[in-house]
Tab-separated table of N, CA and C in Angstrom:
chain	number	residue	atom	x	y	z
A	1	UNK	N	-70.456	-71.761	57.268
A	1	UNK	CA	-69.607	-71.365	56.156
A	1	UNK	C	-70.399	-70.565	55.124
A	2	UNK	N	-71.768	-70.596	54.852
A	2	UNK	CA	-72.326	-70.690	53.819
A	2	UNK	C	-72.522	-68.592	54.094
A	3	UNK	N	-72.683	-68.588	55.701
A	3	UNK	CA	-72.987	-67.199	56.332
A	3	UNK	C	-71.878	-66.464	55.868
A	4	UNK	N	-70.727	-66.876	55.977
A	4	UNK	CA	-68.978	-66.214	55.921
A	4	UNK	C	-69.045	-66.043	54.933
A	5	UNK	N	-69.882	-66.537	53.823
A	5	UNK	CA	-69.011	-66.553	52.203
A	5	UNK	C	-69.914	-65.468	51.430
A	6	UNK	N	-71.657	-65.593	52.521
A	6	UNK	CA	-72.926	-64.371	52.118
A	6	UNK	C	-72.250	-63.441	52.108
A	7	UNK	N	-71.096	-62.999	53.266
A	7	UNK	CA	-71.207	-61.857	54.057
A	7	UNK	C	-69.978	-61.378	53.155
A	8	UNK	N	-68.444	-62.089	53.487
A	8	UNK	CA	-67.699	-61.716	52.302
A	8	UNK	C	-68.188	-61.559	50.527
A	9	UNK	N	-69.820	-62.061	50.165
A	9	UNK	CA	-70.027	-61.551	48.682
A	9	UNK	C	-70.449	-60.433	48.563
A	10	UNK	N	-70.908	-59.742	49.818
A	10	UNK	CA	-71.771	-58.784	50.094
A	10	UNK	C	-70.877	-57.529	50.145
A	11	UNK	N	-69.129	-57.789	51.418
A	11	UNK	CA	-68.474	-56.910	51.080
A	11	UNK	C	-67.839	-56.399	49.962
A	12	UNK	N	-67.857	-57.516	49.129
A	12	UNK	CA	-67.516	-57.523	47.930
A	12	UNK	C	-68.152	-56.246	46.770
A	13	UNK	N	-69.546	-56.377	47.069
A	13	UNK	CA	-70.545	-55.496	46.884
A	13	UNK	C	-70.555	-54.253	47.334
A	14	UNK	N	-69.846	-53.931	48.764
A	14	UNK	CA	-69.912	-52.644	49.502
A	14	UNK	C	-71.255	-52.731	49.857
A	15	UNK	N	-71.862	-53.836	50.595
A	15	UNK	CA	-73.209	-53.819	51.281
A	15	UNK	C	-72.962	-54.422	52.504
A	16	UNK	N	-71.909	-55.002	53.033
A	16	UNK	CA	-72.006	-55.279	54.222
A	16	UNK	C	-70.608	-54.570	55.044
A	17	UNK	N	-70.654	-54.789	56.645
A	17	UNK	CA	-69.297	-54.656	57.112
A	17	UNK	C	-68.702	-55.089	58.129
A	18	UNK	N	-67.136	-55.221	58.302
A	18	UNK	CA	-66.658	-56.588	58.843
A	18	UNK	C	-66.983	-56.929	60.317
A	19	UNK	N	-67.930	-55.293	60.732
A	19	UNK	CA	-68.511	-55.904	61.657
A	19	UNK	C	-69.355	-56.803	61.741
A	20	UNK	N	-69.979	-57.136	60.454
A	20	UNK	CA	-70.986	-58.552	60.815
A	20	UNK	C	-69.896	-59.944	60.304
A	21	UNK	N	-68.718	-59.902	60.746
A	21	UNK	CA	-68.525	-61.245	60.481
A	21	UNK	C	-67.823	-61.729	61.898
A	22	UNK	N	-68.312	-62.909	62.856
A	22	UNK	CA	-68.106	-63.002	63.908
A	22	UNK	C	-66.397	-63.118	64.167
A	23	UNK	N	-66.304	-62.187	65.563
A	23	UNK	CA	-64.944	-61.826	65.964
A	23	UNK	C	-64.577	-63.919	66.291
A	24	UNK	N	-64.459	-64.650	65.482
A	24	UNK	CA	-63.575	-65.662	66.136
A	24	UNK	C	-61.956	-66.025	65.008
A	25	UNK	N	-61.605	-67.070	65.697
A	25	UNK	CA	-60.202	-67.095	65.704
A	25	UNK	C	-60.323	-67.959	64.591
A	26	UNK	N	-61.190	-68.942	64.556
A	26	UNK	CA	-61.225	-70.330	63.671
A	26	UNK	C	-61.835	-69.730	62.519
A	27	UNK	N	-62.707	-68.576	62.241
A	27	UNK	CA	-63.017	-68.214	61.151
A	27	UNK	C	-61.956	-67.202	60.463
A	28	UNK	N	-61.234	-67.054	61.457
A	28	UNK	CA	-60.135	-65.860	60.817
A	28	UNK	C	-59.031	-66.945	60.217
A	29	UNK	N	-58.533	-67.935	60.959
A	29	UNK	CA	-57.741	-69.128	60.176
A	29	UNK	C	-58.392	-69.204	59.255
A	30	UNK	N	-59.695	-69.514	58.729
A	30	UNK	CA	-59.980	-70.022	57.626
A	30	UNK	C	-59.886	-69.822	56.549
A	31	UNK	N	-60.333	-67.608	56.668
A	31	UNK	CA	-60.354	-66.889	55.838
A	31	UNK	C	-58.953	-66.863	55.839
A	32	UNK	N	-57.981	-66.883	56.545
A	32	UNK	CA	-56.089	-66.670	56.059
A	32	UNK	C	-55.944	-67.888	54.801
A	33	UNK	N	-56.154	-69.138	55.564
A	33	UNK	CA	-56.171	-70.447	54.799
A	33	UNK	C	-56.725	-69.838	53.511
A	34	UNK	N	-57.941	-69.982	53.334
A	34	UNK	CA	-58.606	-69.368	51.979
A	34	UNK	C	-57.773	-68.402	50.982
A	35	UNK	N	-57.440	-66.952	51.704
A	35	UNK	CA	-56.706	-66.291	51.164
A	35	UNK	C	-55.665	-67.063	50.515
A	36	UNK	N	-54.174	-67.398	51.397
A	36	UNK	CA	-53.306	-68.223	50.843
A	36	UNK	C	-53.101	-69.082	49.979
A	37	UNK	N	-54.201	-69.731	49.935
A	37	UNK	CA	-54.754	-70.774	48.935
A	37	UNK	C	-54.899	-70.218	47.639
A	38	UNK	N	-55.576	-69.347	47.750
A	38	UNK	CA	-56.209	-68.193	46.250
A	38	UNK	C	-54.861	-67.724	46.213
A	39	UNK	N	-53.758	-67.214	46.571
A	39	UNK	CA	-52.685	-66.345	46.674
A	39	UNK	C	-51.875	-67.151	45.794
A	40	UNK	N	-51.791	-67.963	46.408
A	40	UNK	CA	-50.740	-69.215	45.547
A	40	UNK	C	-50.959	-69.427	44.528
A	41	UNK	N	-52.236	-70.042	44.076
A	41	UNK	CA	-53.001	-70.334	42.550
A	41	UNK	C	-52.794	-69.146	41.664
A	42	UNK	N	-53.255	-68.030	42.395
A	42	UNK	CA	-52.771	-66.563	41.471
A	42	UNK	C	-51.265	-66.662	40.659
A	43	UNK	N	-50.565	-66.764	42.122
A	43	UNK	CA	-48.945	-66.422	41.336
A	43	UNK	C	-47.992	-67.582	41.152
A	44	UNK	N	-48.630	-68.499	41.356
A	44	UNK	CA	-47.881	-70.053	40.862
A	44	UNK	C	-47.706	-69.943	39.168
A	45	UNK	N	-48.802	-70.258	38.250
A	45	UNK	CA	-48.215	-69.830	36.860
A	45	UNK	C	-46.983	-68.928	36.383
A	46	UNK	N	-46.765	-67.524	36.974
A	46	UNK	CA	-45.644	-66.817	36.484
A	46	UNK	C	-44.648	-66.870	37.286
A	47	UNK	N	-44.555	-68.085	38.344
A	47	UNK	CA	-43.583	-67.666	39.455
A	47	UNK	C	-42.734	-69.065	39.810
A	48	UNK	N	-43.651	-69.778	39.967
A	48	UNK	CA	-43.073	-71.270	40.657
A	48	UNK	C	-43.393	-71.217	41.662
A	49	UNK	N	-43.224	-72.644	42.304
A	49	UNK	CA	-43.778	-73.211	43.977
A	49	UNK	C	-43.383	-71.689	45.138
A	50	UNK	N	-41.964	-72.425	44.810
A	50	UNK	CA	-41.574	-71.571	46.287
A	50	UNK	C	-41.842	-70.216	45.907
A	51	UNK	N	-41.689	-69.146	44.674
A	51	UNK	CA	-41.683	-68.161	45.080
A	51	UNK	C	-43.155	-67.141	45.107
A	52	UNK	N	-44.110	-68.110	44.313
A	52	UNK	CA	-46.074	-68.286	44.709
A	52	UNK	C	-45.764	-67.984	46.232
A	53	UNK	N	-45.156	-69.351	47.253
A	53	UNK	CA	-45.420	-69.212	48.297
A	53	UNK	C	-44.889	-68.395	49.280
A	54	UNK	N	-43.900	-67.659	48.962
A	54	UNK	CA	-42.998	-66.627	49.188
A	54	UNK	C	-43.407	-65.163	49.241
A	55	UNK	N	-44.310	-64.545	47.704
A	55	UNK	CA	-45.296	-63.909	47.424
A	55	UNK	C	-46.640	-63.485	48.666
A	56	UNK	N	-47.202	-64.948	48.534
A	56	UNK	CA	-48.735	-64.575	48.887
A	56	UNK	C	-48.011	-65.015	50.320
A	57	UNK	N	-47.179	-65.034	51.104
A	57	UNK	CA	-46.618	-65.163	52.870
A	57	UNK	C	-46.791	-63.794	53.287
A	58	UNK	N	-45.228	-63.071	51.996
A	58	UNK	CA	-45.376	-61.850	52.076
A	58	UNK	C	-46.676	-60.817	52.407
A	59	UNK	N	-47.243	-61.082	51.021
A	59	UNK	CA	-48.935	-60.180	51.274
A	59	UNK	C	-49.033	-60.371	52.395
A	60	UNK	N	-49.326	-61.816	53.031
A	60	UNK	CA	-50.679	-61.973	54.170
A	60	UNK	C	-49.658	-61.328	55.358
A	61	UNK	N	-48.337	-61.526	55.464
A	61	UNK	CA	-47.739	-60.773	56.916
A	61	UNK	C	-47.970	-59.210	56.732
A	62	UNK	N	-47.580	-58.323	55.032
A	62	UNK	CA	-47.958	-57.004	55.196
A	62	UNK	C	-49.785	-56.652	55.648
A	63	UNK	N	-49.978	-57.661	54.607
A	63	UNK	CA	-51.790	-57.008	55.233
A	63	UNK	C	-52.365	-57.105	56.767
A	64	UNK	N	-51.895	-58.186	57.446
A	64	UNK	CA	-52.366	-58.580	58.575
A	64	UNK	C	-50.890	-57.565	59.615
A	65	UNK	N	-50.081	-56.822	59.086
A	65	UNK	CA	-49.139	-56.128	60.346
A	65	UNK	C	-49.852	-54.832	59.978
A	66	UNK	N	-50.430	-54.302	58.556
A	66	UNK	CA	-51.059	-52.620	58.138
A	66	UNK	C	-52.028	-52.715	58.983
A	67	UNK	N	-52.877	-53.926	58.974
A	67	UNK	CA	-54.457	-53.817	59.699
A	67	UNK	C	-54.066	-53.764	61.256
A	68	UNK	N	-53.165	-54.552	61.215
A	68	UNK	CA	-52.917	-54.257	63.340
A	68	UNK	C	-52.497	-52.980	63.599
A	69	UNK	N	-51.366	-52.324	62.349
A	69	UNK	CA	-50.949	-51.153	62.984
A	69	UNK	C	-52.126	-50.110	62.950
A	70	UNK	N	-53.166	-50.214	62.072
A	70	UNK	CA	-53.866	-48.714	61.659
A	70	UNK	C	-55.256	-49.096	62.915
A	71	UNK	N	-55.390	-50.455	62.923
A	71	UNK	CA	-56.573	-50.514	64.219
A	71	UNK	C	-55.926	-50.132	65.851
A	72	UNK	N	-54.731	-50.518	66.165
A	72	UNK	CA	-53.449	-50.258	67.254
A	72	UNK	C	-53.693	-48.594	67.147
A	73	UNK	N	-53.181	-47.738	66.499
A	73	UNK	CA	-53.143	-46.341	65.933
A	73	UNK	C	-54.447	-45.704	66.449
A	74	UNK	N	-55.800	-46.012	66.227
A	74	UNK	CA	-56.825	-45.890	66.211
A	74	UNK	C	-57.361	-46.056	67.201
A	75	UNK	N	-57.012	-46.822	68.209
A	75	UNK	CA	-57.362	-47.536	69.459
A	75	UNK	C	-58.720	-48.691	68.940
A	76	UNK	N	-58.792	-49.266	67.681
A	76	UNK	CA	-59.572	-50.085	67.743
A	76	UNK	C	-58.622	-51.442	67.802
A	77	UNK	N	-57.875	-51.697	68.495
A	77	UNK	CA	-57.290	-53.179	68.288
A	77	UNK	C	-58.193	-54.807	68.569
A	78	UNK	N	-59.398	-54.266	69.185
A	78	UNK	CA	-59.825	-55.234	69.374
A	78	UNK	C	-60.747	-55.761	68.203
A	79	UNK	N	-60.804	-55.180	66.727
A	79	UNK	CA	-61.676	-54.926	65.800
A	79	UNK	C	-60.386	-55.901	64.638
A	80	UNK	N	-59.248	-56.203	65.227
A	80	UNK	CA	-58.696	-57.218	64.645
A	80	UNK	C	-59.102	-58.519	63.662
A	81	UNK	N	-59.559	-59.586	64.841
A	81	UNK	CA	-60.130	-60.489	64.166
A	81	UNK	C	-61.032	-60.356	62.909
A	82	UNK	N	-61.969	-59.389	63.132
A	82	UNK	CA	-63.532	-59.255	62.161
A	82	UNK	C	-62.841	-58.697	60.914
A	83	UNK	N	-61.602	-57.814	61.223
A	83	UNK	CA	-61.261	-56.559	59.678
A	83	UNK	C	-60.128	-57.745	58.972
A	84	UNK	N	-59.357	-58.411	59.598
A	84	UNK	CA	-58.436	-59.230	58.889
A	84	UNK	C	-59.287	-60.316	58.444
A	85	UNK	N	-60.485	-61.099	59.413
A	85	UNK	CA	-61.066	-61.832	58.419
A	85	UNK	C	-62.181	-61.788	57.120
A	86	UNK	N	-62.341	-60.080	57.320
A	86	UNK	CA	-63.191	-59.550	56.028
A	86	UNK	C	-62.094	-59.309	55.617
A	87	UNK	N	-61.199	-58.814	55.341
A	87	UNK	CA	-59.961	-58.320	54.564
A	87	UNK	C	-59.302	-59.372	53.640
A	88	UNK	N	-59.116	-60.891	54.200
A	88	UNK	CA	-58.563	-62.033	53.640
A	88	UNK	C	-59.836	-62.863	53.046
A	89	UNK	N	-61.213	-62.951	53.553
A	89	UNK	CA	-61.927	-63.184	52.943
A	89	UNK	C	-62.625	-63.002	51.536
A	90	UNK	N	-62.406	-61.600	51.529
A	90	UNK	CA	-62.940	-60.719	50.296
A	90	UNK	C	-61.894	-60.613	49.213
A	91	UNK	N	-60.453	-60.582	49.913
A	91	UNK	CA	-59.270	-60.763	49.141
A	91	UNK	C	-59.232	-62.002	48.191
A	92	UNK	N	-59.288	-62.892	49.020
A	92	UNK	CA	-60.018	-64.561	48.637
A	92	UNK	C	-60.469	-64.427	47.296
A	93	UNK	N	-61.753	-64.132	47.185
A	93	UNK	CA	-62.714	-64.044	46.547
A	93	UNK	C	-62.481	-63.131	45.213
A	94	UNK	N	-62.075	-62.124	45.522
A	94	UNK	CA	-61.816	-61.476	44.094
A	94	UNK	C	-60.392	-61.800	43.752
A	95	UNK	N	-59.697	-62.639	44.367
A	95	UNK	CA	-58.440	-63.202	43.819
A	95	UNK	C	-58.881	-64.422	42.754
A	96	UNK	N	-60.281	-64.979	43.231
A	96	UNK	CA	-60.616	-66.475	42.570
A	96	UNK	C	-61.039	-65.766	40.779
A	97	UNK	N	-61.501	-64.348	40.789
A	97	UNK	CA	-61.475	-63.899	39.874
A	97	UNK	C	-60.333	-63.950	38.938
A	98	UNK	N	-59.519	-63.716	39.482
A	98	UNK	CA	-58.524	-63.667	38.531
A	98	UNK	C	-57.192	-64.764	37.744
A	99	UNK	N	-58.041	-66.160	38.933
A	99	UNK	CA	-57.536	-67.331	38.237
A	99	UNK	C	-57.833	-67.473	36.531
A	100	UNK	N	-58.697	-67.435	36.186
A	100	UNK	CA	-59.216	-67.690	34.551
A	100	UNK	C	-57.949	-66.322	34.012
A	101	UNK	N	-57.761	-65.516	34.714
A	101	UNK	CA	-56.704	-64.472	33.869
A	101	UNK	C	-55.786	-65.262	33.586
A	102	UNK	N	-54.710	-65.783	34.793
A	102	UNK	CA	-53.091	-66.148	34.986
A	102	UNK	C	-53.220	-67.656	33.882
A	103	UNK	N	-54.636	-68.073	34.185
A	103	UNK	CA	-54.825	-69.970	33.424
A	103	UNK	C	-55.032	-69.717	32.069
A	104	UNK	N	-55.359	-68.476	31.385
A	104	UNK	CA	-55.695	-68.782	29.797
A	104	UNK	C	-54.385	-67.336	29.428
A	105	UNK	N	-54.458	-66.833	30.233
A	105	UNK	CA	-53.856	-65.045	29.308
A	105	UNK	C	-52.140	-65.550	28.560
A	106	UNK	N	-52.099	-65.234	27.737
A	106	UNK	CA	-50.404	-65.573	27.379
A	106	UNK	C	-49.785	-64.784	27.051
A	107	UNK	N	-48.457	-64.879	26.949
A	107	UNK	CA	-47.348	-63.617	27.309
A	107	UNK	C	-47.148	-63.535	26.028
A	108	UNK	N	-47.317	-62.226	25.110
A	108	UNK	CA	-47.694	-61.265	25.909
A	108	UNK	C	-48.961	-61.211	26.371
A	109	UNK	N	-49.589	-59.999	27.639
A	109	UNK	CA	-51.018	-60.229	27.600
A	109	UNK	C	-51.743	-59.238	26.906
A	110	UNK	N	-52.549	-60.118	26.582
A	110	UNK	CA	-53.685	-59.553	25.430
A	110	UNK	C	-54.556	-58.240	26.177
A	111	UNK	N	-54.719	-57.160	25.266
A	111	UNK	CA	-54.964	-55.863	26.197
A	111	UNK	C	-56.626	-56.529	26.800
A	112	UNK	N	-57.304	-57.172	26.606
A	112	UNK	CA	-58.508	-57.354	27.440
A	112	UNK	C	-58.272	-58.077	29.004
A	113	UNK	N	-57.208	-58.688	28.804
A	113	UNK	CA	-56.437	-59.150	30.122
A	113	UNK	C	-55.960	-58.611	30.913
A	114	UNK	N	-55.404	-57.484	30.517
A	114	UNK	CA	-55.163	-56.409	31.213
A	114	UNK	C	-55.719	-55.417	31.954
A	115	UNK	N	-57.232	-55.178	30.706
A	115	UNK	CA	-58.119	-54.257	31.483
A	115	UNK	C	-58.831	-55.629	32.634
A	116	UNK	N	-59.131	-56.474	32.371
A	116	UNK	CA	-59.339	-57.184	33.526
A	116	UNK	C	-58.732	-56.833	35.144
A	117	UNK	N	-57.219	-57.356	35.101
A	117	UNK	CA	-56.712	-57.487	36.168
A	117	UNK	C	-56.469	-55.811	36.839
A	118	UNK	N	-56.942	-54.919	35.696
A	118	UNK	CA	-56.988	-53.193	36.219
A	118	UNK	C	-58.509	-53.564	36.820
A	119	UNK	N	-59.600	-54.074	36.300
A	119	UNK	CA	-60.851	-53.543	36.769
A	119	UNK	C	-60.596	-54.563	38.086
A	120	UNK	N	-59.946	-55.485	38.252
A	120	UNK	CA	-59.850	-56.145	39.572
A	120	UNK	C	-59.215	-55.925	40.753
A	121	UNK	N	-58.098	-54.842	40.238
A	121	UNK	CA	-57.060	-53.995	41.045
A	121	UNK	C	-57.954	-52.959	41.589
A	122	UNK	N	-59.181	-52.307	40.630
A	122	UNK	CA	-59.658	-51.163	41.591
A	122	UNK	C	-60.719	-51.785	42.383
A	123	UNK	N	-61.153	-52.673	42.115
A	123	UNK	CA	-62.477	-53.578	42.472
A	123	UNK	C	-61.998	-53.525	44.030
A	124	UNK	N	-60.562	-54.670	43.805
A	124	UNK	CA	-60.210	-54.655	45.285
A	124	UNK	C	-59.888	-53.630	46.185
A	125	UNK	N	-59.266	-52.309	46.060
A	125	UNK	CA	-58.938	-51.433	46.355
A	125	UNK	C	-60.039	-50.522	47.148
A	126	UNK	N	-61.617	-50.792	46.103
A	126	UNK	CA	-62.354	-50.077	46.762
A	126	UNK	C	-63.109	-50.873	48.161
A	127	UNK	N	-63.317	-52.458	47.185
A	127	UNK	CA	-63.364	-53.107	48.853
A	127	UNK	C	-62.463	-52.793	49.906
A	128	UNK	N	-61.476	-53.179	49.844
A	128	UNK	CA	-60.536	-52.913	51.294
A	128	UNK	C	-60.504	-51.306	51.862
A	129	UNK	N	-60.686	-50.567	50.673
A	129	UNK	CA	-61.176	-48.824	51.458
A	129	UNK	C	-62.346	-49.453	52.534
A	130	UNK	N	-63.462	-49.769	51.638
A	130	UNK	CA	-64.445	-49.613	52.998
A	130	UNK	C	-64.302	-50.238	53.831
A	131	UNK	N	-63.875	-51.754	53.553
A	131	UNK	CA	-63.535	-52.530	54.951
A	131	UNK	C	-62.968	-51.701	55.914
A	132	UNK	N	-61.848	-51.013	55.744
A	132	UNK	CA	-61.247	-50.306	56.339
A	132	UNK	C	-61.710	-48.813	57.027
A	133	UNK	N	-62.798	-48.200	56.168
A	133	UNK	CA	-63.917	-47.433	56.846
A	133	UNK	C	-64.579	-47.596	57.655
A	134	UNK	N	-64.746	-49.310	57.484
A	134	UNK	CA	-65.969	-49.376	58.584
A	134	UNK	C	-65.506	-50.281	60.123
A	135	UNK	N	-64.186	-50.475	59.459
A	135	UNK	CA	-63.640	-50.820	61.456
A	135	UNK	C	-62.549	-49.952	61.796
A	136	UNK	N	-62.371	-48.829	60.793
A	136	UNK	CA	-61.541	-47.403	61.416
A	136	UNK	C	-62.615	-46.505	62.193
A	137	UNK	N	-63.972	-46.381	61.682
A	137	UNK	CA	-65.007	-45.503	61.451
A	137	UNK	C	-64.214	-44.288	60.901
A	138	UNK	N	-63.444	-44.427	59.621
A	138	UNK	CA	-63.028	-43.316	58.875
A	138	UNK	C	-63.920	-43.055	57.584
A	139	UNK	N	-64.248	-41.804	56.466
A	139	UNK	CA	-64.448	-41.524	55.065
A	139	UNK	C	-64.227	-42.352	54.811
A	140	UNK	N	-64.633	-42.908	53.633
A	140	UNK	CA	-64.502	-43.810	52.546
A	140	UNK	C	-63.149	-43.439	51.776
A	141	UNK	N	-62.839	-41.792	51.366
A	141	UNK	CA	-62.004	-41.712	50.903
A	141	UNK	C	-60.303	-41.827	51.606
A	142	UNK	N	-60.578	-41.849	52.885
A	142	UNK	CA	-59.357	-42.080	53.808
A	142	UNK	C	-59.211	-44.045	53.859
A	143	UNK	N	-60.180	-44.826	53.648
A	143	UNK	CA	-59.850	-45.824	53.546
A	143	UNK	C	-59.469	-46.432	52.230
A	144	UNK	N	-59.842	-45.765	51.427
A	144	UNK	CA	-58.931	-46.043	50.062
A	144	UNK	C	-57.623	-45.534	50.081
A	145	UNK	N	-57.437	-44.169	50.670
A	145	UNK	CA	-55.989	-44.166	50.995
A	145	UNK	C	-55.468	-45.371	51.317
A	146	UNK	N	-55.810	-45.332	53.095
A	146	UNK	CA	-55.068	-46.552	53.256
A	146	UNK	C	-55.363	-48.158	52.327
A	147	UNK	N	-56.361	-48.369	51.395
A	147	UNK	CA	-55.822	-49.312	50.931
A	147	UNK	C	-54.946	-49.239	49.916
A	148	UNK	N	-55.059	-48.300	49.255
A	148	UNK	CA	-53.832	-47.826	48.254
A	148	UNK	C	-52.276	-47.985	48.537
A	149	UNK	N	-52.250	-47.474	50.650
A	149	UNK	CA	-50.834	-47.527	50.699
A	149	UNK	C	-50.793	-49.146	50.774
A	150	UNK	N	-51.413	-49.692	51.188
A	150	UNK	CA	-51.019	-51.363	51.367
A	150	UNK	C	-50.616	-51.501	49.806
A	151	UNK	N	-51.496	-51.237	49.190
A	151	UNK	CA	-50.802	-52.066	47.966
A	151	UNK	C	-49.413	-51.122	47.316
A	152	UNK	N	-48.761	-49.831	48.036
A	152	UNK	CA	-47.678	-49.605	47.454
A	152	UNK	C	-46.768	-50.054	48.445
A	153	UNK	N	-47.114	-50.398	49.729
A	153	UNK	CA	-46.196	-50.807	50.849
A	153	UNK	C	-45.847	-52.539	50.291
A	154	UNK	N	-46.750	-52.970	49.582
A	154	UNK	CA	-46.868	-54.398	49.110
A	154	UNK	C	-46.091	-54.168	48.206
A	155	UNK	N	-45.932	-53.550	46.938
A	155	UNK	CA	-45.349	-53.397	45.631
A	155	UNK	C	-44.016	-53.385	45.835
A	156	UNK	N	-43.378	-52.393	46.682
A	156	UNK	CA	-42.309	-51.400	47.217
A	156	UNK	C	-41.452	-52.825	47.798
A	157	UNK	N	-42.123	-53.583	48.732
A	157	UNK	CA	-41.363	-54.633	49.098
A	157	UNK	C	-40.722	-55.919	48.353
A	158	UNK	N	-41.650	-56.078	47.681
A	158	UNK	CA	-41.612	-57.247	46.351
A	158	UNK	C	-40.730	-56.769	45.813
A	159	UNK	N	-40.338	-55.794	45.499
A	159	UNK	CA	-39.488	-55.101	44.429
A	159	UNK	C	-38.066	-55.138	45.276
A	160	UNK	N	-37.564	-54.688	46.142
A	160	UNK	CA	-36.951	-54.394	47.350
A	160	UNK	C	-36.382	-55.826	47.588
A	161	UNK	N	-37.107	-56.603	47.968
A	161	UNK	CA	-36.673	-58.033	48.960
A	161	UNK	C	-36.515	-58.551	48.243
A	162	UNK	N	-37.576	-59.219	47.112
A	162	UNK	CA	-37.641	-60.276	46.278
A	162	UNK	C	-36.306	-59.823	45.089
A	163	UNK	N	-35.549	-61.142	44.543
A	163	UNK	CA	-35.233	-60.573	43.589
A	163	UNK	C	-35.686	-60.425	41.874
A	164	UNK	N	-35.522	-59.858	41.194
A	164	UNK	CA	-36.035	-59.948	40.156
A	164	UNK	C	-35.715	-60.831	38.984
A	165	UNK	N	-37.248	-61.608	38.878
A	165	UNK	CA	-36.676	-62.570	37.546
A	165	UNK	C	-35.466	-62.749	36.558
A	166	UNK	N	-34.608	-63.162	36.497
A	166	UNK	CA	-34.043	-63.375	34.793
A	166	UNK	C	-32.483	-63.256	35.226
């Protein structure tokens, strides 16, 4: 565990890539588990049980169907396991960041709260570019594309499916 969590701090960093995190199945549950876990805690404060868990389902089925389709596309499908469990791992992790936001910030939010959850929005964005560089073998700047579209393919749906508060 202690290796999984080096390696996801590292992508975190843009120093490692998801090729070093071993292709298995039980570490990819873990990192989903993990994710979900962090997912929930995120959007439980402004949301409630079910629709926290409704939310972060959503994410993990769009992120884990973008990563099959663009590795499928690519002919890397077998690069599955390693990119979804750096992808939910690292997600994890800079999601745990942003617990102290949702647990102290109050409505309205205070503009330093804001630039927070912006410097955490690009934080993540640029991780999942490279993740995505380095088991597409695409530019850096083509994997920020694609992480960009995840998060408008993510936005677009929430908005769409879910209904809106009030």
């Amino acid at each position: 565990m202690g290796y999984l969590l080096r390696i996801w701090l590292d992508m975190c960093r843009l120093r490692a890539t998801p090729q070093q995190v071993p292709a298995s199945s039980v570490l990819l549950a873990l990192a989903l588990g993990f994710y979900v876990l962090v997912g929930i805690v995120v959007a439980l404060p402004g949301s409630g049980w079910s629709m926290a868990m409704l939310l972060t389902l959503l994410d993990l089925v769009v992120l884990a169907g973008i990563t099959a389709l663009v590795l499928r596309l690519t002919g890397k499908a077998a690069r599955f396991n390693q990119t979804l469990s750096a992808l939910a791992g690292t997600g994890a992790l800079l999601g745990l960041l942003a617990v102290p936001l949702v647990l102290v910030a109050p409505d309205p939010v205070p503009a330093w709260a804001g630039l927070a959850w912006l410097a955490i929005l690009f934080w993540s964005l640029a991780v999942r570019g490279h993740i995505l560089r380095h088991a597409l073998e695409i530019p850096f700047g083509m994997g920020l594309l694609l992480s960009a579209g995840y998060a408008l393919v993510l936005i677009w749906l929430v908005r769409w499916w879910l209904p809106a508060p009030g």
